[in-house]
Coordinates of C-alpha atoms and ligand atoms in Angstrom, one line a residue:
X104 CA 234.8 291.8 240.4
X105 CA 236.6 292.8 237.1
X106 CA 238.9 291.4 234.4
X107 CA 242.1 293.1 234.0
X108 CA 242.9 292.4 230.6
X109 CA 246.6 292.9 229.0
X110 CA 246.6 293.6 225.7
X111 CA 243.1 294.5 225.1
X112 CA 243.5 296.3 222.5
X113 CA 245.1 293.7 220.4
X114 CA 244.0 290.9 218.4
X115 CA 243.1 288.6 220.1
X116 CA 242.6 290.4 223.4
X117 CA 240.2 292.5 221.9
X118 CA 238.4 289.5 220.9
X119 CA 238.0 288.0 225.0
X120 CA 236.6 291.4 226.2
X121 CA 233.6 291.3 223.8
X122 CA 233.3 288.0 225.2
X123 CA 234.2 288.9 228.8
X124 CA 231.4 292.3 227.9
X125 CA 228.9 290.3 226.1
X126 CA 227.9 288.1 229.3
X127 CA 227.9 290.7 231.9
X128 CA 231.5 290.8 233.2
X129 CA 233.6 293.9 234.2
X130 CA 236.6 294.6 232.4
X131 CA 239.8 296.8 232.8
X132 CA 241.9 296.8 230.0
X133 CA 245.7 298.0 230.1
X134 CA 247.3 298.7 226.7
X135 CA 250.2 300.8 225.8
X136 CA 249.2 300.6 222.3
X137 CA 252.5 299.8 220.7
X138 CA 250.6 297.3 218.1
X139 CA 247.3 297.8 219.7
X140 CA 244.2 299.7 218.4
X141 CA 242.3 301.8 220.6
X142 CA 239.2 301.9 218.3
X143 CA 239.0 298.1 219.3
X144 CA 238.7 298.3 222.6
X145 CA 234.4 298.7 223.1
X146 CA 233.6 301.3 225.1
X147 CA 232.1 299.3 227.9
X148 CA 235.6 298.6 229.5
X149 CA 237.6 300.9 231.0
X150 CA 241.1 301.7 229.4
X151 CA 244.1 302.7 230.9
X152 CA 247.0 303.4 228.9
X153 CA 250.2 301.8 230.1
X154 CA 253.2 299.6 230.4
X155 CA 252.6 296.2 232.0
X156 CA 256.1 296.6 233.6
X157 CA 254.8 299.9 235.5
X158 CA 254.0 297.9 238.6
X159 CA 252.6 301.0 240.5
X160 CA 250.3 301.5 237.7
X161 CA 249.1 298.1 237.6
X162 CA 248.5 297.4 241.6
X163 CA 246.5 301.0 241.7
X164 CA 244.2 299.8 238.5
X165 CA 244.0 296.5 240.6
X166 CA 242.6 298.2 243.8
X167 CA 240.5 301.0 241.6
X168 CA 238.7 298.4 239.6
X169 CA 238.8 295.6 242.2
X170 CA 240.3 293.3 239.9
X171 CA 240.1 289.1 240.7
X172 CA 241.6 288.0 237.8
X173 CA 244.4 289.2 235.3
X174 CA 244.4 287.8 231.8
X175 CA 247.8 288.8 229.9
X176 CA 247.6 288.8 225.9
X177 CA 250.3 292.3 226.0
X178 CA 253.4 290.8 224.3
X179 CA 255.1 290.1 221.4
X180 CA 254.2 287.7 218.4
X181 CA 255.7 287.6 215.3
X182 CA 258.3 284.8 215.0
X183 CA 261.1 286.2 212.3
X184 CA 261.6 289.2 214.4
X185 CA 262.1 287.4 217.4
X186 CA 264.7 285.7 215.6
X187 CA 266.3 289.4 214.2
X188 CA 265.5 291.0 217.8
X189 CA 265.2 288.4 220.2
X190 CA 266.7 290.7 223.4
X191 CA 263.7 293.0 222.7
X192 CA 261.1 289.9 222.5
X193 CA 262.9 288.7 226.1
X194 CA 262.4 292.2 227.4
X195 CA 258.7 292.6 226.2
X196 CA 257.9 288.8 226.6
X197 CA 259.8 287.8 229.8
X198 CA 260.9 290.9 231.6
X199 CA 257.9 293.1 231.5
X200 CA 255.9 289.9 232.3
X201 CA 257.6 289.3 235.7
X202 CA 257.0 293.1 236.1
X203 CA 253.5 292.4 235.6
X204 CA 253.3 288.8 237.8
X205 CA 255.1 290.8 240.3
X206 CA 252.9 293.4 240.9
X207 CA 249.7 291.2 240.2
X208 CA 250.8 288.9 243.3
X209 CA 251.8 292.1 245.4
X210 CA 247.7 293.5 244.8
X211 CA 247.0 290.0 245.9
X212 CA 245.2 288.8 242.7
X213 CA 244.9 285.4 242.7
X214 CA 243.6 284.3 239.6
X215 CA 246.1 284.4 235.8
X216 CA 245.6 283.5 232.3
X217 CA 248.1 283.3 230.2
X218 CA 248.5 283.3 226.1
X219 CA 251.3 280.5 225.3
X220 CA 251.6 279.1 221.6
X221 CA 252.0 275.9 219.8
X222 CA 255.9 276.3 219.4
X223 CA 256.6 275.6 222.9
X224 CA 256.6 271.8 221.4
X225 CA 259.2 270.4 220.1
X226 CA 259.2 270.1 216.1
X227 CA 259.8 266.2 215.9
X228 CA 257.3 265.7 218.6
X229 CA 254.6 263.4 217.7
X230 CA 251.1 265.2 216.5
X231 CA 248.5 265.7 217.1
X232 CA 250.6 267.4 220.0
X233 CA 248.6 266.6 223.7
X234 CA 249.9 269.5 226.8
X235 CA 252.6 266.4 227.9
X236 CA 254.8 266.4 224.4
X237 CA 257.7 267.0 224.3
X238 CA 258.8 270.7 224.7
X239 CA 261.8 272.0 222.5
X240 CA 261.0 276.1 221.2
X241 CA 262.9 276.4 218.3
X242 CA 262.3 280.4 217.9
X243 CA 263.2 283.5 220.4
X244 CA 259.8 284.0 220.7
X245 CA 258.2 280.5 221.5
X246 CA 261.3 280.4 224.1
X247 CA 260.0 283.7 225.9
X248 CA 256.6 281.5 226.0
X249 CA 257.9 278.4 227.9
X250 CA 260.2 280.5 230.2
X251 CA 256.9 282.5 231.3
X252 CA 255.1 279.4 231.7
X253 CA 258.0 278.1 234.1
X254 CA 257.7 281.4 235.9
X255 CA 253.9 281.1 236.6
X256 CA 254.7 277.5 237.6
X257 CA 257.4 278.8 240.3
X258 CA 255.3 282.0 241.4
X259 CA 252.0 279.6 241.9
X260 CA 253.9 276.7 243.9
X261 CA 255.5 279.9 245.9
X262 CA 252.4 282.6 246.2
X263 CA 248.7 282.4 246.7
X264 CA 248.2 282.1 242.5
X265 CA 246.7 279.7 240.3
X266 CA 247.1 280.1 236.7
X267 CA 246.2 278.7 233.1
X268 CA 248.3 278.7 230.1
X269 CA 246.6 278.5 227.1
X270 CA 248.6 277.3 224.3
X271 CA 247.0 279.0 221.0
X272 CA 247.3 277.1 217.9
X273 CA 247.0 279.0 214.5
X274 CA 244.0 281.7 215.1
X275 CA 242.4 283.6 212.4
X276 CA 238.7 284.8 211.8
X277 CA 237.2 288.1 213.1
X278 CA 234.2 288.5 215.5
X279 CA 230.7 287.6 213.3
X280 CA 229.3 291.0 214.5
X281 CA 232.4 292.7 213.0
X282 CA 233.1 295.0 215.9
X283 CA 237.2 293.1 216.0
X284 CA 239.6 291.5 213.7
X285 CA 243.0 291.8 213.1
X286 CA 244.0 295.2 212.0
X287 CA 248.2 294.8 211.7
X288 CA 248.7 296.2 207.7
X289 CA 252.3 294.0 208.6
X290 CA 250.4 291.0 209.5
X291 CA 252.5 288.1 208.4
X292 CA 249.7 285.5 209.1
X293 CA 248.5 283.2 206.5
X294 CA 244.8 283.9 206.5
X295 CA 245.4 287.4 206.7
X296 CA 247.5 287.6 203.9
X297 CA 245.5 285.8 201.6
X298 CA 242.5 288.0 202.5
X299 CA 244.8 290.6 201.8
X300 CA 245.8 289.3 198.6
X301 CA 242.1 288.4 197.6
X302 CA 241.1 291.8 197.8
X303 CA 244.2 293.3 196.3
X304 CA 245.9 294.5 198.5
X305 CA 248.5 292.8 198.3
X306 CA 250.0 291.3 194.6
X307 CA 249.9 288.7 195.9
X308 CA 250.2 285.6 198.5
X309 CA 253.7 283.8 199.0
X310 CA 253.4 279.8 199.6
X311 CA 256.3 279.6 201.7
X312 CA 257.8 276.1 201.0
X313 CA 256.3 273.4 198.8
X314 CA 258.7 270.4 199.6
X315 CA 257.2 270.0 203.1
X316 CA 256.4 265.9 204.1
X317 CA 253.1 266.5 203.7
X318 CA 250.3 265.4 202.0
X319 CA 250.3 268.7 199.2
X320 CA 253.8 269.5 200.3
X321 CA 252.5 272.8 202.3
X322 CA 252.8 273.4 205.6
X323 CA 249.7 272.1 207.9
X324 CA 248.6 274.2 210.9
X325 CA 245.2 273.6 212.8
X326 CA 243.1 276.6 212.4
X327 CA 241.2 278.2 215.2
X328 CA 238.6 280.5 214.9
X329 CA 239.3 283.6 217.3
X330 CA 235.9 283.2 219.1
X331 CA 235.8 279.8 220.1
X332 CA 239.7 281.0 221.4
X333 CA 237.6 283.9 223.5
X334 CA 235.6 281.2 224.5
X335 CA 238.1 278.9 225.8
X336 CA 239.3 282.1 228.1
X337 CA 236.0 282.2 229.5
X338 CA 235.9 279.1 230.4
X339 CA 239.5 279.0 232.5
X340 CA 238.5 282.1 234.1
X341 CA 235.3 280.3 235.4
X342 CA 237.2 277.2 236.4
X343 CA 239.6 279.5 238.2
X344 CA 237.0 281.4 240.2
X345 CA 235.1 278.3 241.0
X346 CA 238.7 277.2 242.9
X347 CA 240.2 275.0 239.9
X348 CA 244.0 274.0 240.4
X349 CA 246.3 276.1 237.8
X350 CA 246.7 273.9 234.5
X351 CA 247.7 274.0 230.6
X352 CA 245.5 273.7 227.8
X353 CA 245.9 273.4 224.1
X354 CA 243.7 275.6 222.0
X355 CA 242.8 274.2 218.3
X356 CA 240.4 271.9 216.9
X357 CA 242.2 268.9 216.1
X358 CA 242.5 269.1 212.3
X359 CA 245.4 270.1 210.2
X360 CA 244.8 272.0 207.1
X361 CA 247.3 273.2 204.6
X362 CA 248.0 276.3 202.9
X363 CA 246.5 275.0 199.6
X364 CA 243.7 274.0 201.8
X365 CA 243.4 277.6 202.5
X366 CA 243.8 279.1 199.4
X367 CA 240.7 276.8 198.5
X368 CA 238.9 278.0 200.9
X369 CA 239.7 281.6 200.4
X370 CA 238.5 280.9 196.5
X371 CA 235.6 278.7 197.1
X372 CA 234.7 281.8 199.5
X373 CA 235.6 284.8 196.7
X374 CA 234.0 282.8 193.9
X375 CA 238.0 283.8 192.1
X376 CA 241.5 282.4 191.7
X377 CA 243.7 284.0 194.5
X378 CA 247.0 284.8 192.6
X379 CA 249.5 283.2 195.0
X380 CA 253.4 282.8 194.6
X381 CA 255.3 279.5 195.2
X382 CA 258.6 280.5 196.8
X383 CA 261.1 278.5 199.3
X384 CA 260.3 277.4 203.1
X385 CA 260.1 280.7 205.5
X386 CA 262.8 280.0 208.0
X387 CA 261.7 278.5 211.8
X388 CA 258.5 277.3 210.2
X389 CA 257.7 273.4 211.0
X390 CA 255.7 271.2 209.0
X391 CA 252.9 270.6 210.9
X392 CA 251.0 271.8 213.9
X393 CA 248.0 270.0 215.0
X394 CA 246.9 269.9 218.7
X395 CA 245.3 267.1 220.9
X396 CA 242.4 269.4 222.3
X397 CA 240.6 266.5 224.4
X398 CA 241.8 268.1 227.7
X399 CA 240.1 271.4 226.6
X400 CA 236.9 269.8 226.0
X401 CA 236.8 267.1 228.6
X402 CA 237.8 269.4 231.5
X403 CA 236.9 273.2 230.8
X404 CA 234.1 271.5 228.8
X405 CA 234.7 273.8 225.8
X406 CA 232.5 273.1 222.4
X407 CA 234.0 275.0 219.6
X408 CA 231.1 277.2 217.4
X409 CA 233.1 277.9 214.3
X410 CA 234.9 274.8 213.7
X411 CA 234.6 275.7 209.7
X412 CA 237.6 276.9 207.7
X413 CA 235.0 279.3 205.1
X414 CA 233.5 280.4 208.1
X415 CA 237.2 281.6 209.2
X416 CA 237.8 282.8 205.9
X417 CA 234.8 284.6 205.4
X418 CA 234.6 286.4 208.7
X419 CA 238.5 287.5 207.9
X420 CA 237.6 288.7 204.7
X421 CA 234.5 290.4 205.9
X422 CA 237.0 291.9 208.5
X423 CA 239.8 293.4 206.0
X424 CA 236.9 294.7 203.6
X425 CA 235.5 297.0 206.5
X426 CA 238.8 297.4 208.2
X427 CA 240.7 299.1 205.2
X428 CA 237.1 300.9 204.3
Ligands
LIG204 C1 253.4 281.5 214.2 C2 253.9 280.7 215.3 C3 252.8 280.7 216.4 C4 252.5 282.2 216.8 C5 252.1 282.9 215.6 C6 252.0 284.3 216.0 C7 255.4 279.0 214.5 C8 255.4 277.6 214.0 N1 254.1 279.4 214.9 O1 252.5 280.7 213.5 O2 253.2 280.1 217.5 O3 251.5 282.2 217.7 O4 253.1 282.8 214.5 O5 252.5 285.2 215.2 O6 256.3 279.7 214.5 N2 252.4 280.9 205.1 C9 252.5 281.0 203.8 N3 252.5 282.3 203.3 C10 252.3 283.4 204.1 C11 252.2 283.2 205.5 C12 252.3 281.9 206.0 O7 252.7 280.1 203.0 O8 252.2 284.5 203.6 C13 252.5 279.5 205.7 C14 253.5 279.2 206.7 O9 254.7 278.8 206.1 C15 252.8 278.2 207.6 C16 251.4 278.6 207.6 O10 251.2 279.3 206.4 O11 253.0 276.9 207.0 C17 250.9 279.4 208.8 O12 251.8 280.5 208.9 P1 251.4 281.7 209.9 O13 250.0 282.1 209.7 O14 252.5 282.8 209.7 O15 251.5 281.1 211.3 P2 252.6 280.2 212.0 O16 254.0 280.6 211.5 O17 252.2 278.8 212.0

């Protein structure tokens, strides 16, 4: 039995297969390497370059590698240029998934993961957000999310498929052993910036909105650190192969921190004063995001490890010291 994994090369992708390889499991991963980065793939998987959407591709990897289970992190992420491009984030988001579904339920895989977000909620909704809030994507890209949840829905009540959705707070960090960590030099991520910022790469980090109804007037997200997201996959795939019904599950710790709570961080971390830049509120971005992750715990029995915002911070800055080495 083997893991075909989307997106391996990727962020977070990369991320699950050390996870996935670290405990013994087989894993194929299919990457076309448009943001990708094939030095972060470890060499115990097997890689296959290619497009999700090439559906004879992916049913002869499925039969090669006797695949059982399909998780798919290929895809699109960042939220402004979903906005400025959204038909490409449909065709890479929605369209090539189907492709993928398609061809997944055609090899007669039973088992899907899937990597949703946060902004499938609506922005008024009540937080900490639990799975049943209410829904309203207010970007391109958090709209591709939903719709592809709505498709698995469909395909699982229709097919022989049982799926989880993971809904992925705000993840940062890098892997304590250093072998991953996010590589994009166009990252727009907070905790990548300001490591980016603390080691002078960049001038300097942008506070994007001040004015927020907060309590420092900056926008509160609930940070997850990118293993105990790997760990969370781990999990669903178990429950899936030990016959679990498909499901949703929010991924974060509970706990909204702000981006002055991060620049703390990143300084009480550094031992210096990051130079940061007040400037106006970055379009699409909501207040606050802070999940309700009681069904993750209670019924995939997940116990985060790195619930710690300088252990996030470290392990990023650790990351973009040996990355741009
Ligand atoms: C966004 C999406 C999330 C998606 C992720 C992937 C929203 C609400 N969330 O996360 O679903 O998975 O992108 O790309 O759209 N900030 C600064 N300065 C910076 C960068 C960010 O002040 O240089 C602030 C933002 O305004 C925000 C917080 O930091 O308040 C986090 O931003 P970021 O790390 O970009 O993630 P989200 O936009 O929350």
């Amino acid at each position: 039995m083997t893991v075909l994994v989307t997106g391996g090369a990727g962020y977070i992708g990369s991320h699950v297969v050390l996870a996935l390889l670290d405990r013994g499991d087989k894993v194929v991963v299919l990457d076309d390497l448009s943001t990708g980065n094939r030095a972060q793939v470890d060499s115990r998987t097997a890689f296959v370059e290619g497009d999700i959407a090439d559906g004879a591709l992916v049913q002869r990897v499925i039969a090669e590698h006797d695949v059982d289970a399909v998780l798919h992190f290929a895809g699109s992420i960042v939220v402004p240029d979903s906005v400025a491009d959204p038909l490409r984030y449909y065709d890479n988001n929605v369209v090539k998934s189907r492709a993928l579904l398609e061809a997944v339920i055609k090899a007669g895989v039973r088992q899907f993961i899937f990597s949703s977000t946060a902004t499938v909620y609506a922005p008024d909704a009540p937080q900490p957000l639990a799975e049943d809030a209410q829904k309203g994507p207010i970007s391109p890209y958090a709209r591709t999310k939903l719709m592809m949840e709505w498709m698995l829905e469909d395909a699982a009540r229709a097919h022989a498929l049982r799926f989880v959705a993971l809904r992925y707070f705000n993840v940062a960090g890098a892997d304590a052993r250093g072998r991953s960590g996010q590589s994009g030099p166009q990252a727009t991520h907070l905790i990548k910036r300001a490591a980016q910022a603390a080691l002078g790469r960049i001038p300097h980090l942008d506070i994007f909105g001040t004015d927020y109804p907060t309590p420092d007037g900056t926008g509160v997200r609930d940070y997850i650190h990118v293993s105990d997201l790997a760990e969370a996959h781990l999990l669903a795939l178990d429950a899936l192969r030990s016959g679990a019904a498909s499901d949703t599950y929010n991924c974060g710790y509970g706990c909204g921190l702000s981006v002055r709570q991060v620049i703390e961080s990143v300084e009480r971390v550094t031992g210096k004063k990051l130079p940061v830049k007040l400037g106006p509120r970055r379009p699409g971005d909501p207040p606050t995001l802070i999940s309700d992750p009681t069904r993750l715990k209670s019924e995939l029995g997940w116990h985060p490890s790195h619930d710690n915002l300088d252990e996030i911070v470290r392990s990023a800055l650790e990351w973009e010291r040996r990355f741009n080495a």
